[in-house]
């Protein structure tokens, strides 16, 4: 708790800078990542992230310092070389893009790890901390380094704002962009450069191994919640900021914890949550929707039963007990009882002791379902030439989904037939003139 | 049978296109008259889409050149509109109908500038023409196939071009929508615009178009519909007569032979 207060009061300027820096970095890579994601280039992002490691090591070996400028240049160069190689392999050989990406990724990362081991064995005093590029170390983000990386992040953000319209177009419809004479090749070059830069800065926070997650996961999570691109960008930024604060806090409380994995952990939890709970796309939403459809079917079936019983006895106002209902059709008691309760509450049935009666509205509704059922049976036998004894099941389902518009079309097409294939009369609304 | 015209809107000369050395268009020479409604027909894989893409310079040519309005394509791009096949984009992209239609104005707006109010009004007008006004704020992922096709058409209309290339605008569209679209296309051609449409339904060819291009890797026919919509030419386009050509084409592919020397 004490840690929590010290951290979030941001009294300590050090904490302030580290947090501000890592938020900036995470947000900028998430924003650039949105377009990487929409262009379906997630794997490419991963390849670049792994391919910057040899560059970092080489620039350290050559210069002997950890000056961020050299590190960035080194990382940038090998990151780009990997992209060019992937492009070259896919274009001039039969190897598919995903295979080429896997190949380049492992070769470059392998070389990177090799160089890293070499540096560590040399026992150079200033080498300590170079391995933080593997898993990231936001806490090391101070002074000059912080300044440089923050500047790059701000440049990235500004670039995306400037190119927003252009990036959107080339992500959605590249051929159209070409057809109106947009310099698509150059725009792609800019976007790729931004992606590489985002990776190079991002690895400060989360490290090489998990950088792809930092690039893609925020946008993947955001996509669940919205269908608007600008909102998706904002959400991705918020998710990224939140997870990098959490990561920084965790590694503040226990300094042995690497920041990167925790940031990625938090953003992954956000993504998983979105996957389950987001409206329209989320799994939970779909489950709830399925449930409510099931309930509607149940309610309509009960009203239909009441109507059919009324039809049989030629008395729509009779009161009926649960046993009366079950005798016509078996419905699980566990579902029937709440169904009756709901329909009573909604005014489609009225209840007296343990007996229920159709109200006028209930009768209309039940009648419509019966009508649709029988019309659909006629349609199937007449137009699709399905045997009359096969149409009932299908109609039992479709009757719940026909919209008023389809209902009209069905009536007109069949020209208001009098009875269904089993010679039951089709009940139409009484036309009051 | 290839009919040529004076002062063509589009002139294609000796066009050959290959995909990894497999020729998919071979020595195509053709001219199209201004203000015509042109149908391009041919079996699957005949190179219809490729022809349009090559004309728009979206894919590299192995040989040949294309002139539009008597000029190089680069100079007249703003007067040309391209409607890709509907499946060529991911409709799950986060954008609204209006966002997509306003893209038709991007050539006019230029780089780095935001769409102006006038551009949105042009987009809204185009949406009205294709009867999608009430869908303007709908997300494109929530449209039916026919509605998506109309969004693409609206985007093209918003471009206010003089020459239109449309790749299968009737694919997956119901009869009523097809009728609405063809009426719009006919209006455009009456206004002197040239509309080139890749089409699949031979039943409607004579009803829709006044000029017909028949394609099967090579150009089989190009001319006024009454002259080229003949049994014999259709047989040549769709019949088995070209199997030899496709065998040769496969051979060149497997042996990695060059179709034309670029030297
Ligand atoms: N990007 C590509 N790489 C390799 N081959 C391609 C590519 N695009 C098209 N092809 C091949 O080129 C040939 C012509 O393709 P095209 O798309 O032009 O045919 P189409 O006439 O439009 O067919 P459809 O009626 O199916 O749309 C086909 O054999 C196709 O397999
Ligand atoms: Mg095609």
XYZ file of C-alpha atoms and ligand atoms in Angstrom:
728
model
C 0.000 0.000 0.000
C 2.785 2.343 0.912
C 4.425 1.529 -2.401
C 1.203 2.287 -4.136
C 1.022 5.762 -2.618
C 4.664 6.586 -3.250
C 4.296 5.446 -6.831
C 1.036 7.066 -7.752
C 1.626 10.343 -5.974
C 4.458 10.750 -8.525
C 6.395 12.768 -5.904
C 9.631 11.174 -6.897
C 10.706 12.873 -10.153
C 12.426 9.693 -11.165
C 9.194 7.756 -11.076
C 7.492 10.579 -12.892
C 9.940 10.446 -15.776
C 10.026 6.685 -16.034
C 6.252 6.461 -16.081
C 5.780 9.314 -18.525
C 8.461 7.863 -20.801
C 7.106 4.368 -20.842
C 3.542 5.569 -21.440
C 4.695 7.642 -24.371
C 6.594 4.732 -25.844
C 3.763 2.250 -25.375
C 1.157 4.619 -26.778
C 3.151 5.452 -29.870
C 3.856 1.833 -30.699
C 0.205 0.937 -30.128
C -0.928 3.687 -32.494
C 1.492 2.712 -35.226
C 0.579 -0.912 -34.488
C -3.055 -0.215 -35.362
C -2.091 0.135 -38.995
C 0.274 -2.827 -38.839
C -2.676 -4.798 -37.495
C -5.161 -3.540 -40.087
C -2.729 -4.297 -42.884
C -2.485 -7.818 -41.451
C 1.242 -7.457 -40.964
C 1.402 -8.644 -37.351
C 3.936 -11.327 -38.208
C 6.119 -8.800 -39.967
C 6.132 -6.714 -36.789
C 7.344 -9.744 -34.902
C 10.107 -10.375 -37.407
C 11.332 -6.781 -37.143
C 11.247 -6.912 -33.357
C 13.509 -9.945 -33.277
C 15.742 -8.671 -36.050
C 16.776 -5.496 -34.253
C 18.733 -7.472 -31.626
C 21.822 -8.142 -33.770
C 21.817 -4.447 -34.717
C 21.837 -3.385 -31.079
C 24.680 -5.758 -30.264
C 26.712 -4.791 -33.325
C 26.479 -1.101 -32.615
C 27.625 -1.782 -29.057
C 30.565 -3.866 -30.263
C 31.568 -1.239 -32.815
C 31.198 1.855 -30.618
C 31.734 0.371 -27.198
C 28.985 2.543 -25.694
C 25.295 2.255 -24.990
C 24.519 5.652 -26.442
C 20.869 5.389 -27.571
C 21.562 7.120 -30.871
C 23.996 4.405 -31.959
C 21.758 1.699 -30.587
C 18.798 3.060 -32.550
C 20.798 3.319 -35.747
C 22.038 -0.256 -35.383
C 18.587 -1.596 -34.584
C 17.040 0.368 -37.409
C 19.508 -0.974 -39.939
C 19.114 -4.675 -39.141
C 15.349 -4.251 -38.753
C 15.143 -2.881 -42.272
C 17.504 -5.467 -43.710
C 15.221 -8.205 -42.381
C 12.215 -6.611 -44.098
C 14.037 -6.306 -47.401
C 15.147 -9.926 -47.183
C 11.605 -11.127 -46.449
C 10.325 -9.181 -49.419
C 13.105 -10.499 -51.631
C 12.577 -14.128 -50.631
C 8.815 -14.033 -51.204
C 9.189 -12.306 -54.522
C 11.936 -14.345 -56.086
C 11.443 -17.815 -54.690
C 8.545 -20.161 -54.180
C 8.744 -19.732 -50.394
C 5.527 -18.258 -48.955
C 5.586 -15.090 -46.886
C 4.908 -16.695 -43.498
C 7.727 -19.182 -44.016
C 10.090 -16.410 -45.085
C 9.163 -14.408 -41.999
C 9.791 -17.387 -39.716
C 13.105 -18.036 -41.400
C 14.396 -14.469 -41.152
C 13.102 -14.053 -37.617
C 14.936 -17.066 -36.267
C 18.149 -16.437 -38.170
C 18.380 -12.801 -37.054
C 17.371 -13.523 -33.485
C 19.851 -16.389 -33.352
C 22.667 -14.118 -34.498
C 21.523 -11.514 -31.966
C 21.636 -13.931 -29.048
C 25.022 -15.175 -30.210
C 26.433 -11.630 -30.248
C 24.883 -10.911 -26.867
C 26.578 -13.946 -25.350
C 29.864 -12.913 -26.900
C 29.625 -9.444 -25.379
C 28.825 -10.814 -21.958
C 31.746 -13.214 -22.050
C 34.095 -10.379 -22.876
C 33.258 -8.972 -19.478
C 33.083 -5.375 -20.633
C 32.104 -3.305 -17.634
C 29.546 -1.172 -19.432
C 27.865 -4.147 -21.033
C 25.663 -4.639 -18.016
C 22.113 -3.882 -18.943
C 22.439 -4.774 -22.581
C 20.437 -7.912 -21.898
C 17.601 -5.691 -20.701
C 16.859 -5.372 -24.401
C 15.635 -8.940 -24.250
C 12.847 -8.296 -21.759
C 12.860 -4.542 -21.409
C 13.584 -2.374 -18.419
C 11.533 0.783 -18.167
C 13.286 1.699 -14.922
C 16.516 2.167 -16.854
C 14.808 4.833 -18.887
C 16.405 7.960 -17.463
C 18.152 11.131 -18.498
C 19.455 11.319 -22.026
C 17.919 7.971 -23.109
C 14.523 9.051 -21.938
C 14.785 12.294 -23.848
C 15.746 10.598 -27.104
C 13.067 7.931 -26.932
C 10.384 10.412 -25.960
C 11.269 12.573 -28.929
C 11.015 9.595 -31.268
C 7.664 8.628 -29.772
C 6.305 12.113 -30.283
C 7.542 12.093 -33.863
C 5.750 8.782 -34.407
C 2.491 10.151 -33.034
C 2.696 13.291 -35.135
C 3.494 11.260 -38.239
C 0.429 9.063 -37.765
C -1.766 12.134 -37.324
C -0.294 13.685 -40.458
C -0.658 10.519 -42.544
C -3.940 9.361 -41.022
C -6.018 9.642 -44.184
C -3.309 8.138 -46.385
C -2.560 5.201 -44.081
C -6.251 4.469 -43.741
C -6.650 4.332 -47.502
C -3.673 2.084 -48.173
C -4.743 -0.226 -45.352
C -8.285 -0.542 -46.674
C -7.885 -0.583 -50.442
C -4.378 -0.395 -51.789
C -5.345 -0.842 -55.436
C -7.802 1.999 -55.270
C -5.142 4.194 -53.689
C -2.844 3.366 -56.601
C -5.616 4.008 -59.095
C -6.127 7.578 -57.904
C -2.427 8.208 -58.176
C -1.460 8.192 -54.499
C 2.230 7.377 -54.071
C 1.431 4.023 -52.488
C 4.984 2.677 -52.579
C 6.314 5.716 -50.750
C 3.486 5.726 -48.233
C 4.187 2.069 -47.483
C 7.819 2.951 -47.032
C 6.867 5.626 -44.502
C 4.539 3.284 -42.648
C 7.161 0.545 -42.527
C 9.778 3.010 -41.309
C 7.410 4.129 -38.565
C 6.809 0.495 -37.633
C 10.526 -0.183 -37.373
C 11.001 2.987 -35.307
C 8.111 2.008 -33.051
C 9.734 -1.368 -32.512
C 13.126 0.170 -31.830
C 11.728 2.480 -29.157
C 9.244 -0.055 -27.834
C 11.916 -2.576 -26.972
C 13.126 -0.121 -24.323
C 9.951 -0.865 -22.430
C 9.119 -4.482 -23.200
C 12.172 -5.951 -24.878
C 12.749 -7.712 -28.169
C 10.927 -10.921 -27.381
C 7.583 -9.399 -26.498
C 7.641 -6.338 -28.707
C 5.265 -7.760 -31.298
C 2.661 -8.149 -28.562
C 3.080 -4.492 -27.634
C 2.629 -3.509 -31.260
C -0.420 -5.605 -32.093
C -2.315 -6.545 -28.921
C -3.648 -3.049 -28.065
C -5.217 -2.662 -31.511
C -6.517 -6.228 -31.545
C -8.204 -5.561 -28.190
C -9.525 -2.181 -29.304
C -11.045 -3.644 -32.474
C -13.431 -5.675 -30.318
C -15.019 -2.565 -28.890
C -15.504 -0.345 -31.882
C -16.009 -0.167 -35.603
C -14.630 3.335 -35.903
C -10.996 3.757 -36.751
C -10.355 6.924 -34.741
C -11.943 5.410 -31.638
C -9.974 2.245 -32.190
C -6.751 4.288 -32.169
C -7.747 6.093 -28.990
C -8.728 2.878 -27.233
C -5.510 1.178 -28.274
C -3.604 4.132 -26.834
C -5.543 3.989 -23.554
C -4.999 0.238 -23.216
C -1.292 0.642 -23.924
C -0.947 3.498 -21.435
C -2.756 1.578 -18.719
C -0.666 -1.531 -19.176
C 2.589 0.372 -19.177
C 1.693 2.179 -15.930
C 0.867 -1.188 -14.389
C 4.104 -2.682 -15.660
C 6.160 0.215 -14.351
C 4.429 -0.006 -10.975
C 5.064 -3.715 -10.625
C 8.724 -3.399 -11.444
C 8.912 -0.450 -9.028
C 7.570 -2.507 -6.125
C 9.780 -5.474 -6.862
C 12.807 -4.326 -8.833
C 13.773 -7.873 -9.744
C 10.642 -8.109 -11.908
C 11.270 -7.199 -15.541
C 8.866 -4.544 -16.811
C 8.236 -5.964 -20.254
C 6.550 -9.244 -19.418
C 4.280 -7.470 -16.950
C 3.222 -4.839 -19.450
C 2.469 -7.552 -21.962
C 0.676 -9.576 -19.294
C -1.640 -6.676 -18.514
C -2.358 -5.863 -22.147
C -3.051 -9.540 -22.808
C -5.547 -9.613 -19.961
C -7.235 -6.577 -21.485
C -7.345 -8.356 -24.842
C -8.770 -11.523 -23.307
C -11.390 -9.536 -21.428
C -12.351 -7.806 -24.656
C -12.581 -11.157 -26.350
C -15.142 -12.313 -23.803
C -17.071 -9.205 -22.921
C -17.009 -6.764 -25.813
C -20.387 -6.025 -27.370
C -21.241 -7.599 -30.726
C -17.910 -9.365 -31.196
C -17.295 -10.711 -27.708
C -18.158 -14.267 -26.751
C -20.221 -13.353 -23.703
C -22.311 -10.963 -25.743
C -23.056 -13.755 -28.180
C -23.981 -16.141 -25.396
C -26.353 -13.562 -23.947
C -27.837 -12.945 -27.361
C -28.370 -16.661 -27.936
C -30.057 -16.894 -24.539
C -32.419 -14.070 -25.289
C -33.356 -15.630 -28.624
C -34.055 -18.904 -26.837
C -36.262 -17.112 -24.341
C -38.190 -15.359 -27.075
C -38.802 -18.673 -28.803
C -40.054 -20.165 -25.544
C -42.453 -17.294 -24.915
C -43.800 -17.406 -28.439
C -44.218 -21.170 -28.192
C -46.267 -20.861 -25.017
C -48.582 -18.306 -26.603
C -48.845 -20.547 -29.648
C -49.870 -23.449 -27.403
C -52.559 -21.374 -25.751
C -53.825 -20.353 -29.142
C -53.826 -23.921 -30.458
C -55.673 -25.163 -27.385
C -58.200 -22.383 -27.859
C -58.552 -23.338 -31.484
C -59.185 -26.957 -30.615
C -61.884 -26.202 -28.097
C -63.103 -23.157 -29.943
C -62.684 -21.140 -26.766
C -59.823 -18.670 -26.597
C -60.830 -17.287 -23.218
C -60.619 -20.525 -21.255
C -58.305 -20.680 -18.246
C -55.678 -23.365 -18.408
C -53.459 -25.091 -15.862
C -49.918 -26.266 -16.372
C -51.185 -29.788 -16.882
C -53.488 -28.614 -19.694
C -50.523 -27.070 -21.440
C -48.192 -30.025 -20.999
C -50.778 -32.357 -22.386
C -50.495 -30.639 -25.778
C -46.728 -30.379 -25.857
C -43.936 -31.161 -23.412
C -41.994 -28.163 -22.221
C -39.539 -28.473 -19.352
C -41.186 -27.243 -16.162
C -38.057 -25.299 -15.307
C -38.574 -23.249 -18.438
C -42.364 -23.215 -18.582
C -42.927 -21.664 -15.160
C -40.675 -18.640 -15.621
C -42.057 -18.326 -19.133
C -45.619 -18.095 -17.841
C -44.506 -15.644 -15.189
C -42.818 -13.428 -17.767
C -45.781 -13.474 -20.152
C -48.132 -12.588 -17.302
C -45.910 -9.730 -16.300
C -45.820 -8.456 -19.868
C -49.610 -8.611 -20.128
C -49.913 -11.398 -22.684
C -51.498 -13.756 -20.133
C -53.586 -13.110 -17.068
C -53.259 -15.326 -14.017
C -55.853 -16.480 -11.574
C -54.636 -18.900 -8.893
C -52.954 -21.664 -10.883
C -54.765 -20.915 -14.118
C -53.708 -18.738 -16.995
C -55.819 -17.063 -19.695
C -54.815 -15.383 -22.979
C -55.278 -11.625 -23.057
C -56.273 -9.979 -26.367
C -52.636 -9.093 -27.044
C -51.552 -12.604 -26.170
C -54.059 -14.060 -28.556
C -52.921 -11.785 -31.412
C -49.339 -12.794 -30.833
C -50.095 -16.501 -30.606
C -52.236 -16.284 -33.702
C -49.466 -14.634 -35.683
C -47.022 -17.408 -34.818
C -49.539 -20.086 -35.799
C -50.225 -18.258 -39.039
C -46.526 -17.936 -39.887
C -45.970 -21.599 -39.090
C -48.698 -22.711 -41.428
C -47.811 -20.233 -44.174
C -44.240 -21.461 -44.103
C -45.431 -25.047 -44.400
C -47.457 -24.090 -47.454
C -44.470 -22.307 -48.929
C -42.184 -25.288 -48.417
C -44.588 -27.798 -49.949
C -45.652 -25.586 -52.805
C -42.437 -23.867 -53.828
C -39.712 -26.178 -52.634
C -41.694 -29.391 -53.215
C -40.915 -30.788 -49.816
C -43.174 -33.573 -48.609
C -45.899 -32.319 -46.205
C -44.731 -34.621 -43.416
C -41.282 -33.019 -43.499
C -42.168 -29.379 -43.211
C -43.307 -29.142 -39.605
C -39.923 -29.073 -37.878
C -38.557 -26.441 -40.164
C -41.617 -24.264 -39.707
C -41.328 -24.632 -35.935
C -38.076 -22.767 -36.183
C -38.706 -20.269 -38.970
C -41.984 -19.026 -37.475
C -39.981 -17.133 -34.860
C -37.717 -15.342 -37.287
C -39.953 -14.105 -40.085
C -40.012 -10.308 -40.064
C -43.247 -8.415 -40.764
C -41.845 -7.567 -44.186
C -41.233 -11.226 -45.045
C -44.642 -12.043 -43.614
C -46.249 -9.649 -46.102
C -44.278 -11.060 -48.985
C -45.160 -14.605 -48.010
C -48.867 -13.758 -47.832
C -48.799 -12.057 -51.203
C -46.759 -14.774 -52.866
C -49.048 -17.547 -51.636
C -52.112 -15.360 -52.061
C -53.613 -15.960 -48.611
C -54.194 -19.727 -48.710
C -56.989 -21.013 -46.508
C -55.267 -23.973 -44.938
C -51.876 -25.538 -44.468
C -50.758 -28.906 -45.934
C -52.297 -30.680 -42.915
C -55.625 -28.926 -43.609
C -55.510 -26.732 -40.526
C -57.056 -23.347 -41.226
C -54.658 -20.404 -41.413
C -55.808 -17.628 -39.074
C -55.486 -14.134 -40.602
C -56.029 -10.860 -38.798
C -59.650 -9.834 -38.944
C -59.685 -7.035 -41.467
C -61.745 -4.326 -39.877
C -63.189 -2.004 -42.427
C -12.951 -9.726 -85.076
C -11.588 -6.473 -83.769
C -13.205 -3.169 -84.616
C -11.131 -0.045 -84.091
C -12.316 3.528 -83.722
C -11.011 7.015 -84.427
C -10.135 9.187 -81.406
C -10.576 6.401 -78.896
C -11.060 7.027 -75.177
C -8.858 4.064 -74.457
C -6.195 2.607 -76.668
C -4.321 -0.510 -75.682
C -1.406 -1.511 -77.853
C 0.253 -4.929 -77.877
C -0.351 -5.503 -74.172
C 1.144 -8.607 -72.593
C 0.970 -9.336 -68.873
C 2.573 -12.245 -67.089
C 2.400 -13.498 -63.521
C 5.637 -15.235 -62.612
C 6.215 -15.861 -66.311
C 2.776 -17.302 -66.974
C 1.184 -15.101 -69.621
C -2.362 -14.203 -68.665
C -2.834 -11.561 -71.363
C -1.201 -11.966 -74.677
C -0.771 -9.294 -77.350
C -3.960 -7.358 -76.723
C -4.687 -4.499 -79.166
C -7.871 -2.569 -78.724
C -9.626 0.790 -78.912
C -12.859 1.905 -77.267
C -15.171 4.712 -78.436
C -16.178 7.628 -76.215
C -19.492 7.455 -74.403
C -19.941 3.729 -74.815
C -21.052 1.226 -72.253
C -18.555 -1.570 -72.714
C -18.889 -5.143 -71.495
C -15.855 -7.370 -71.024
C -16.680 -11.066 -71.011
C -14.676 -14.243 -70.869
C -14.362 -17.376 -68.739
C -12.831 -17.407 -65.239
C -9.143 -16.729 -65.371
C -9.425 -15.198 -68.843
C -7.547 -12.107 -67.697
C -10.477 -9.672 -67.451
C -9.436 -8.232 -64.099
C -5.853 -8.249 -65.265
C -6.761 -6.199 -68.332
C -8.354 -3.509 -66.186
C -5.512 -3.508 -63.695
C -2.937 -3.231 -66.436
C -4.875 -0.374 -68.033
C -4.855 1.430 -64.654
C -1.155 0.657 -64.228
C -1.795 -1.286 -61.026
C 0.341 -4.178 -62.207
C 3.453 -4.162 -64.363
C 3.140 -4.897 -68.084
C 5.545 -7.229 -69.831
C 5.086 -5.296 -73.028
C 2.835 -2.759 -74.707
C 1.385 0.579 -73.742
C -1.924 2.174 -72.828
C -3.201 5.612 -73.756
C -6.289 7.187 -72.250
C -7.880 10.284 -73.785
C -4.877 10.226 -76.098
C -2.479 10.825 -73.217
C -0.290 8.939 -70.859
C -2.216 7.556 -67.893
C -0.310 9.639 -65.339
C -1.627 12.880 -66.824
C -5.274 11.873 -66.805
C -5.624 9.795 -63.664
C -8.067 12.227 -62.130
C -10.492 11.571 -64.960
C -10.510 7.809 -64.455
C -12.229 5.760 -61.802
C -11.548 2.166 -60.859
C -14.017 -0.077 -59.038
C -12.240 -3.194 -57.795
C -13.852 -6.596 -57.332
C -15.761 -6.531 -54.057
C -13.755 -9.402 -52.570
C -10.517 -7.506 -53.025
C -10.911 -5.666 -49.718
C -11.595 -6.750 -46.149
C -15.062 -5.455 -45.272
C -14.349 -5.952 -41.602
C -12.249 -2.784 -41.750
C -13.351 -0.188 -39.168
C -14.996 2.405 -41.396
C -18.474 3.723 -42.074
C -20.189 3.785 -45.455
C -19.606 7.524 -45.704
C -15.904 7.132 -44.846
C -15.470 4.789 -47.792
C -17.457 6.899 -50.257
C -15.516 10.019 -49.337
C -12.367 8.163 -50.428
C -13.620 8.834 -53.949
C -12.741 12.482 -53.303
C -9.192 11.836 -52.113
C -7.606 12.430 -55.514
C -9.191 15.875 -55.501
C -8.373 16.621 -51.878
C -4.745 15.664 -52.321
C -2.262 14.374 -49.803
C -2.232 15.424 -46.149
C -5.461 17.405 -46.313
C -8.706 16.486 -44.613
C -11.926 16.087 -46.576
C -13.832 19.370 -46.776
C -17.527 19.909 -46.272
C -18.031 19.922 -50.035
C -16.434 16.489 -50.246
C -18.859 15.075 -47.713
C -21.697 16.596 -49.655
C -20.447 14.998 -52.862
C -20.263 11.689 -51.018
C -23.793 12.093 -49.685
C -25.056 12.871 -53.164
C -23.379 9.749 -54.544
C -24.968 7.713 -51.754
C -28.333 9.118 -52.684
C -27.825 8.048 -56.291
C -27.241 4.451 -55.264
C -30.069 4.641 -52.709
C -27.905 4.105 -49.667
C -28.524 7.428 -47.922
C -29.997 5.856 -44.815
C -26.953 3.613 -44.496
C -24.459 6.436 -44.527
C -23.371 5.983 -40.906
C -23.582 2.203 -40.943
C -20.347 0.269 -40.460
C -19.303 -1.407 -43.696
C -18.982 -4.753 -41.926
C -22.741 -4.718 -41.395
C -23.720 -4.489 -45.051
C -24.982 -7.183 -47.379
C -22.953 -8.065 -50.457
C -25.187 -6.027 -52.736
C -24.960 -3.010 -50.445
C -21.175 -3.295 -50.361
C -21.165 -3.284 -54.139
C -23.260 -0.125 -54.137
C -20.849 1.509 -51.696
C -18.072 0.922 -54.198
C -20.246 2.324 -56.957
C -20.992 5.407 -54.855
C -17.296 5.911 -54.240
C -16.731 5.806 -57.996
C -19.576 8.251 -58.617
C -18.074 10.624 -56.074
C -14.938 10.679 -58.204
C -16.848 12.371 -61.014
C -14.595 10.792 -63.620
C -14.998 10.498 -67.388
C -13.888 6.892 -67.743
C -14.930 4.123 -65.369
C -13.493 0.634 -65.031
C -15.712 -1.659 -62.989
C -14.750 -5.200 -62.070
C -17.886 -7.336 -61.755
C -20.193 -4.736 -60.225
C -23.082 -7.207 -60.517
C -21.479 -10.079 -58.629
C -23.616 -11.164 -55.692
C -26.213 -8.487 -56.308
C -29.956 -9.182 -56.449
C -32.057 -8.476 -59.538
C -33.501 -5.203 -58.249
C -30.079 -3.804 -57.338
C -28.641 -4.944 -60.655
C -31.359 -3.033 -62.458
C -30.730 0.073 -60.370
C -26.997 -0.098 -61.056
C -27.355 -0.623 -64.802
C -29.690 2.350 -64.976
C -27.093 4.536 -63.325
C -24.449 3.257 -65.734
C -26.692 3.968 -68.715
C -27.284 7.500 -67.480
C -23.554 8.012 -67.150
C -22.948 6.824 -70.688
C -25.684 9.160 -71.948
C -23.761 12.002 -70.325
C -20.805 11.060 -72.531
C -18.895 9.092 -69.906
C -17.342 5.814 -70.907
C -18.064 2.856 -68.666
C -16.164 -0.419 -68.947
C -17.714 -3.303 -67.040
C -16.480 -6.849 -66.472
C -19.570 -8.998 -66.799
C -20.444 -12.658 -66.417
C -24.054 -13.097 -67.435
C -24.350 -13.716 -71.168
C -28.166 -13.439 -70.981
C -28.062 -9.729 -70.299
C -25.132 -8.717 -72.474
C -27.182 -7.407 -75.393
C -29.552 -5.578 -73.074
C -26.854 -3.781 -71.114
C -23.988 -2.930 -73.414
C -23.399 -1.261 -76.739
C -19.797 -2.407 -77.118
C -18.402 -5.814 -76.275
C -14.912 -7.116 -75.583
C -14.392 -10.874 -75.549
C -11.290 -12.075 -73.863
C -9.575 -15.355 -73.241
C -5.908 -14.680 -72.621
C -5.813 -13.151 -76.072
C -8.376 -10.718 -77.426
C -11.044 -12.679 -79.290
C -13.308 -9.797 -80.242
C -13.925 -6.113 -79.661
C -16.651 -4.182 -81.410
C -20.246 -2.967 -81.456
C -22.448 -5.512 -79.763
C -24.470 -6.433 -82.849
C -21.320 -7.297 -84.724
C -19.441 -9.300 -82.133
C -22.080 -11.020 -80.005
C -22.180 -14.018 -82.310
C -22.344 -17.724 -81.669
C -19.066 -18.268 -83.433
C -17.094 -15.734 -81.431
C -18.635 -16.860 -78.148
C -17.634 -20.391 -79.028
C -14.119 -19.134 -79.575
C -14.075 -17.325 -76.223
C -15.689 -19.958 -74.082
C -15.120 -23.093 -76.137
C -12.175 -25.415 -75.991
C -10.359 -23.936 -78.972
C -7.913 -22.091 -76.767
C -6.717 -25.063 -74.776
C -3.593 -25.146 -76.885
C -2.827 -21.599 -75.867
C -3.317 -22.342 -72.205
C -1.144 -25.452 -72.512
C 1.614 -23.366 -74.014
C 1.133 -20.805 -71.306
C 1.488 -23.472 -68.612
C 4.566 -24.789 -70.327
C 6.203 -21.384 -70.239
C 5.367 -21.194 -66.589
C 6.792 -24.562 -65.626
C 9.902 -24.142 -67.763
C 10.341 -20.535 -66.647
C 10.576 -19.378 -70.260
C 10.395 -15.670 -70.979
C 7.299 -14.601 -72.912
C 8.867 -11.536 -74.403
C 12.378 -10.366 -74.210
C 12.489 -7.023 -72.560
C 15.631 -6.092 -74.478
N -1.395 -12.057 -58.249
C -1.385 -13.095 -59.089
N -0.343 -13.960 -59.076
C -0.323 -15.008 -59.921
N -1.279 -15.305 -60.812
C -2.351 -14.497 -60.873
C -2.470 -13.357 -59.994
N -3.631 -12.741 -60.260
C -4.216 -13.455 -61.252
N -3.460 -14.510 -61.616
C -3.759 -15.473 -62.665
O -3.979 -14.764 -63.845
C -5.038 -15.310 -64.597
C -6.044 -14.224 -64.948
O -6.582 -13.698 -63.761
P -7.725 -12.609 -63.758
O -7.971 -12.284 -62.347
O -7.364 -11.498 -64.665
O -8.932 -13.429 -64.376
P -10.435 -12.971 -64.563
O -10.742 -13.066 -66.007
O -10.680 -11.675 -63.909
O -11.191 -14.148 -63.816
P -12.504 -14.128 -62.885
O -13.658 -14.248 -63.810
O -12.345 -15.361 -62.052
O -12.500 -12.866 -62.093
C -5.624 -16.432 -63.760
O -5.173 -17.645 -64.285
C -5.052 -16.203 -62.394
O -4.827 -17.424 -61.766
Mg -11.732 -11.063 -62.153
